[in-house]
Coordinates of C-alpha atoms in Angstrom, one line a residue:
M186 CA 17.5 167.6 38.7
R187 CA 17.7 164.1 37.4
K188 CA 20.9 163.5 39.4
G189 CA 19.2 164.8 42.5
A190 CA 16.2 162.8 41.8
K191 CA 18.3 159.7 41.3
R192 CA 20.2 160.4 44.5
K193 CA 16.9 160.7 46.3
R194 CA 15.8 157.4 45.0
S195 CA 19.0 155.9 46.1
Q196 CA 18.4 157.1 49.6
K197 CA 15.0 155.7 49.6
E198 CA 16.3 152.4 48.3
E199 CA 19.0 152.4 51.0
E200 CA 16.4 153.2 53.6
A201 CA 14.1 150.4 52.3
A202 CA 17.0 147.9 52.1
P203 CA 16.7 145.1 54.6
A204 CA 19.1 145.4 57.7
P205 CA 22.0 143.0 57.7
D206 CA 21.2 139.7 59.5
N207 CA 23.1 140.0 62.8
H208 CA 21.0 137.3 64.5
K209 CA 23.7 134.7 64.5
T210 CA 26.2 137.1 66.1
T211 CA 23.7 138.0 68.8
E212 CA 22.9 134.4 69.6
S213 CA 26.6 133.5 69.9
T214 CA 27.3 136.3 72.5
K215 CA 24.1 135.9 74.6
P216 CA 24.3 133.1 77.3
P217 CA 21.6 130.5 77.0
T218 CA 18.6 131.0 79.3
R219 CA 18.1 128.5 82.1
A220 CA 14.7 126.9 82.6
K221 CA 13.0 128.4 85.7
R222 CA 12.5 126.0 88.6
V223 CA 8.9 125.5 89.8
K224 CA 8.8 126.0 93.5
A225 CA 6.8 123.3 95.3
S226 CA 4.0 125.0 97.3
K227 CA 4.4 124.6 101.1
P228 CA 1.5 122.9 102.8
E229 CA -0.6 125.3 104.8
P230 CA -0.1 124.9 108.6
E231 CA -3.0 123.5 110.4
P232 CA -4.8 126.1 112.5
E233 CA -4.0 126.0 116.2
Y234 CA -6.8 125.8 118.6
F235 CA -6.6 127.2 122.2
E236 CA -9.0 126.3 124.9
D237 CA -11.1 129.2 126.2
Q238 CA -10.2 130.2 129.7
R239 CA -12.8 129.1 132.2
N240 CA -14.5 131.8 134.1
L241 CA -13.2 130.7 137.5
E242 CA -10.0 129.0 136.2
D243 CA -7.6 131.0 138.4
L244 CA -9.8 131.0 141.5
W245 CA -7.8 128.5 143.6
K246 CA -4.5 130.2 142.8
Q247 CA -5.8 133.6 144.0
I248 CA -6.5 132.1 147.4
F249 CA -3.7 132.4 150.0
P250 CA -2.6 128.9 151.3
V251 CA -2.6 129.9 155.0
G252 CA 0.1 128.2 157.2
T253 CA 2.3 127.1 154.2
E254 CA 6.0 127.7 154.6
W255 CA 7.2 130.4 152.2
D256 CA 9.9 128.3 150.7
Q257 CA 7.4 125.6 149.8
L258 CA 5.0 127.7 147.8
D259 CA 6.8 127.0 144.5
K260 CA 6.4 123.3 145.1
V261 CA 2.6 123.7 145.7
Y262 CA 2.3 125.4 142.2
G263 CA 4.7 123.0 140.6
F264 CA 1.9 120.7 139.5
N265 CA -0.9 121.7 137.2
W266 CA -3.6 121.0 139.8
N267 CA -7.2 121.0 138.5
F268 CA -9.9 122.5 140.7
S269 CA -12.7 122.2 138.2
N270 CA -14.8 120.6 140.9
L271 CA -14.6 123.9 142.8
E272 CA -15.6 125.8 139.7
N273 CA -18.5 123.5 139.0
A274 CA -19.8 124.0 142.5
F275 CA -20.7 127.6 141.6
E276 CA -22.7 126.4 138.5
E277 CA -26.4 125.7 138.6
G278 CA -27.0 122.6 140.7
G279 CA -23.7 122.9 142.5
V280 CA -23.4 123.1 146.3
L281 CA -22.2 126.8 146.2
H282 CA -24.5 128.1 143.4
G283 CA -26.1 131.4 144.2
K284 CA -24.7 131.6 147.7
T285 CA -22.3 134.0 149.5
V286 CA -19.1 132.0 150.0
Y287 CA -15.8 132.7 151.8
L288 CA -12.8 130.7 150.6
F289 CA -9.4 130.1 152.3
G290 CA -6.6 127.8 151.3
C291 CA -4.3 125.4 153.1
T292 CA -1.7 122.7 152.2
E293 CA -1.2 119.2 153.5
P294 CA 2.2 117.5 153.2
Q295 CA 1.7 113.8 152.2
L296 CA 3.7 110.9 150.8
V297 CA 1.9 109.8 147.7
P298 CA 2.6 107.6 144.6
F299 CA 3.6 109.4 141.4
K300 CA 5.4 107.9 138.3
D301 CA 6.3 104.6 140.0
E302 CA 7.7 106.2 143.2
N303 CA 6.5 107.7 146.4
I304 CA 7.1 111.4 146.8
L305 CA 6.4 114.0 149.5
I306 CA 4.2 116.8 148.1
Y307 CA 2.2 119.7 149.5
I308 CA -1.3 119.0 148.4
P309 CA -3.4 122.2 148.1
A310 CA -7.0 122.3 149.4
V311 CA -9.6 125.0 149.4
V312 CA -12.2 125.4 152.2
A313 CA -15.5 127.0 151.3
V314 CA -17.6 128.6 154.1
V315 CA -21.2 129.3 153.1
S316 CA -22.1 132.3 155.2
P317 CA -23.9 135.6 154.8
F318 CA -21.1 137.3 156.7
P319 CA -17.3 136.7 157.2
P320 CA -16.8 133.7 159.4
S321 CA -14.0 135.6 161.3
N322 CA -11.6 138.4 160.9
K323 CA -9.0 136.8 163.1
I324 CA -6.1 134.4 162.7
G325 CA -4.9 131.9 165.3
I326 CA -1.1 131.3 165.8
K327 CA -0.1 128.2 167.6
S328 CA 2.6 125.5 167.4
V329 CA 4.3 123.0 169.6
Q330 CA 7.2 125.3 170.0
R331 CA 5.1 128.3 171.0
E332 CA 3.8 128.2 174.6
V333 CA 1.1 130.8 174.1
E334 CA -1.6 130.6 171.5
E335 CA -2.3 134.0 169.9
I336 CA -5.6 135.1 168.4
I337 CA -5.0 138.3 166.5
P338 CA -6.7 140.4 163.8
M339 CA -6.0 139.1 160.2
K340 CA -4.7 142.5 159.2
Q341 CA -1.8 142.2 161.6
M342 CA -0.5 139.4 159.2
K343 CA -1.5 141.5 156.1
M344 CA -4.5 139.2 155.5
D345 CA -8.1 140.0 154.7
W346 CA -11.2 138.9 152.9
V347 CA -11.4 140.4 149.4
P348 CA -13.9 139.9 146.6
Y349 CA -12.9 137.6 143.8
I350 CA -13.7 138.9 140.3
P351 CA -14.5 136.2 137.7
L352 CA -12.7 136.5 134.4
E353 CA -15.8 137.6 132.5
D354 CA -16.4 140.5 134.9
R355 CA -12.8 142.0 135.0
E356 CA -13.6 144.6 132.4
S357 CA -16.5 145.9 134.4
R358 CA -16.5 148.5 137.1
V359 CA -15.8 146.7 140.4
D360 CA -18.1 149.0 142.4
R361 CA -21.1 147.9 140.2
L362 CA -20.6 144.2 140.7
R363 CA -22.5 142.2 143.2
H364 CA -19.9 140.0 145.0
Q365 CA -20.7 136.5 146.1
I366 CA -17.2 135.0 146.3
F367 CA -14.7 136.3 148.8
I368 CA -11.2 134.9 149.2
L369 CA -8.6 135.1 152.0
S370 CA -5.8 137.2 150.5
C371 CA -2.3 138.1 151.8
T372 CA -0.4 141.2 150.7
Q373 CA 2.9 140.2 152.2
R374 CA 5.4 140.2 149.3
R375 CA 7.9 137.3 149.3
A376 CA 10.6 139.6 148.1
A377 CA 10.3 141.6 151.3
L378 CA 10.7 138.6 153.6
K379 CA 14.4 139.2 153.9
H380 CA 13.7 142.4 155.7
L381 CA 11.6 140.6 158.4
K382 CA 12.8 139.0 161.6
I383 CA 12.8 135.2 161.7
D384 CA 10.1 135.1 164.4
R385 CA 7.8 137.2 162.2
I386 CA 8.4 134.9 159.2
K387 CA 7.8 131.8 161.3
K388 CA 4.5 133.3 162.5
Y389 CA 3.1 132.8 158.9
E390 CA 3.9 129.1 159.1
Y391 CA 1.9 128.7 162.3
C392 CA -1.2 130.7 161.1
L393 CA -4.6 129.0 161.1
P394 CA -7.9 130.7 160.0
Y395 CA -9.7 131.2 163.2
F396 CA -13.4 130.4 163.8
Y397 CA -15.4 130.6 167.0
N398 CA -19.0 129.2 167.2
P399 CA -20.6 130.4 170.4
L400 CA -23.4 127.8 169.9
Q401 CA -20.9 125.0 170.5
E402 CA -18.8 124.5 173.6
D403 CA -15.2 125.2 172.8
E404 CA -12.6 122.5 173.4
L405 CA -10.7 125.0 175.5
E406 CA -13.6 125.2 177.9
Q407 CA -13.5 121.4 178.5
S408 CA -9.7 120.8 178.4
T409 CA -7.9 119.9 181.6
E410 CA -4.5 119.6 179.9
V411 CA -1.6 122.1 179.8
Q412 CA 1.4 122.1 177.6
I413 CA 4.6 122.3 179.6
I414 CA 7.8 123.7 178.1
F415 CA 10.1 124.0 181.1
P416 CA 13.5 125.8 180.5
S417 CA 16.2 123.4 181.6
E418 CA 19.8 122.4 180.8
P419 CA 21.0 120.8 178.6
K420 CA 17.6 120.8 176.9
P421 CA 14.1 122.0 177.7
I422 CA 11.5 119.6 179.1
F423 CA 8.4 119.1 176.9
C424 CA 5.4 117.4 178.4
E425 CA 1.6 117.5 178.9
F426 CA 0.0 117.6 182.4
D427 CA -3.6 116.8 183.0
W428 CA -4.7 118.3 186.4
E429 CA -7.6 115.9 186.6
L430 CA -5.9 112.7 185.7
D431 CA -2.3 113.3 186.8
E432 CA -1.1 113.6 190.4
L433 CA 1.7 116.3 190.4
Q434 CA 4.1 114.6 192.8
E435 CA 3.9 111.3 191.0
F436 CA 4.3 113.1 187.7
I437 CA 7.5 114.7 188.9
D438 CA 8.9 111.5 190.3
K439 CA 8.4 109.7 187.0
L440 CA 10.3 112.5 185.2
I441 CA 13.2 112.2 187.6
Q442 CA 13.2 108.4 187.3
E443 CA 13.3 108.7 183.5
E444 CA 16.2 111.3 183.9
E445 CA 14.2 114.0 182.1
L446 CA 14.3 116.1 185.3
S447 CA 17.1 116.5 187.8
E448 CA 16.5 116.3 191.5
D449 CA 17.6 119.8 192.2
Q450 CA 15.1 121.2 189.7
K451 CA 12.0 119.5 191.0
D452 CA 10.8 122.3 193.2
A453 CA 11.1 124.9 190.4
F454 CA 9.4 122.5 188.1
K455 CA 6.5 122.0 190.5
E456 CA 5.9 125.7 190.8
F457 CA 6.1 126.1 187.1
V458 CA 3.4 123.5 186.5
K459 CA 1.1 124.9 189.1
E460 CA 1.4 128.4 187.5
K461 CA 0.5 126.9 184.1
V462 CA -2.5 125.1 185.6
R463 CA -3.7 128.4 187.2
E464 CA -3.4 130.2 183.8
A465 CA -5.3 127.4 182.0
K466 CA -8.2 127.3 184.5
K467 CA -8.5 131.1 184.3
A468 CA -8.6 130.9 180.4
N469 CA -11.3 128.3 180.7
R470 CA -13.4 130.5 182.9
E471 CA -12.9 133.5 180.6
A472 CA -13.9 131.4 177.6
R473 CA -17.1 130.2 179.2
E474 CA -18.0 133.8 180.2
A475 CA -17.3 135.1 176.7
R476 CA -19.5 132.4 175.2
R477 CA -22.3 133.2 177.7
K478 CA -22.1 136.9 176.9
A479 CA -22.0 136.3 173.1
L480 CA -25.1 134.2 173.3
E481 CA -27.0 136.8 175.3
E482 CA -26.1 139.6 172.8
M483 CA -26.7 137.5 169.7
S484 CA -29.7 138.4 167.5
E485 CA -32.1 135.7 166.2
E486 CA -31.0 136.4 162.6
T487 CA -27.3 135.8 163.5
R488 CA -28.2 132.7 165.4
R489 CA -30.0 131.3 162.4
A490 CA -27.1 132.2 160.1
I491 CA -24.6 130.4 162.4
E492 CA -26.8 127.4 162.6
N493 CA -26.9 127.2 158.8
L494 CA -23.1 127.6 158.3
R495 CA -21.7 124.9 156.0
F496 CA -18.0 124.0 155.4
Y497 CA -17.0 122.3 152.2
K498 CA -13.4 121.1 151.6
F499 CA -12.2 120.8 148.0
Y500 CA -9.2 118.8 146.8
P501 CA -7.8 118.8 143.2
V502 CA -9.5 116.6 140.6
Q503 CA -7.3 113.6 139.5
T504 CA -5.6 114.2 136.1
P505 CA -2.9 112.2 134.2
D506 CA -0.1 114.7 135.1
T507 CA -0.9 115.0 138.9
P508 CA -0.3 112.6 141.7
D509 CA -3.1 110.3 143.0
I510 CA -4.3 111.8 146.3
S511 CA -7.6 109.8 146.6
K512 CA -6.3 107.9 149.7
V513 CA -5.2 110.9 151.7
K514 CA -8.2 113.2 151.6
A515 CA -9.5 114.2 155.0
S516 CA -12.5 116.1 156.3
F517 CA -10.5 117.7 159.1
I518 CA -9.9 121.5 158.4
N519 CA -8.1 122.8 161.5
R520 CA -8.5 122.9 165.3
Y521 CA -10.9 125.9 165.1
Y522 CA -13.1 124.8 162.2
G523 CA -13.1 121.1 163.1
K524 CA -14.4 118.9 160.2
A525 CA -16.0 119.8 156.9
H526 CA -19.6 118.9 156.3
E527 CA -18.6 117.5 152.9
V528 CA -15.3 116.7 151.1
L529 CA -15.3 117.1 147.3

């Protein structure tokens, strides 16, 4: 028992004995620890601020620029034009505030200074017609090259008056909105032009928004001039003949003298001019009769509305990144509308 007891004590002593110091060995085999790098904190980026979209900001771009060549449209939108004056006109105190307005666009090619040189650009303009009803649902097609002027329904050229929805109302149901702004729109897709005949494509370039005011005598009713395009070889003869101011035989002799007309063509040319004069006189009579009839059938309400029609022509506002157009602004709209009451 004593031995066992002694052995037991020995076990306890062994268990209680301190473990051998291996610290030095451990230190020699463990690689030294590296000091951690302190990462420099990145500066927080400054918050970006975006300007809120104006309620009518895209208005001018939604309006079709009637009569502009298709291949020039990209040049029209190549500048960041600013039509804030048009937008402001609908605000309280503006000339269009609270009124029913019909808008159509056009472009005017002009040579203007920009960045130390003169460049040819297509300046966009917007015409606003203040009217309780559409000023016209027709389009006029006329050019120097076309003998006959056409007055056709807008829809034949895929054009129509459509309501413009301001940005703040685009989440609303359209049928519940009270529309006051109507724009001339065109649904002809540029991608589909390749399927059209050349003459059809050219028609778009000669389009002019049509307007007829029966309270005013039309230029056509007063005109005594006819455009002459006489088919001839080697080139057609282009001229104007006034049946009140020009004597036909003298007119022909002068063309022969200037070698514009050959001697053997004079009789055919004379008959051609006479026929054009007869057609023009007939058109004048029909225009006068149509105006007389329109006045007879016109209600007093319509008459007052026509008398109060106003045309406003808007050009882009000058900005640092757009050309200076201040010297080329004009009140003339087109041969049907005449001049604007005010240019802005």
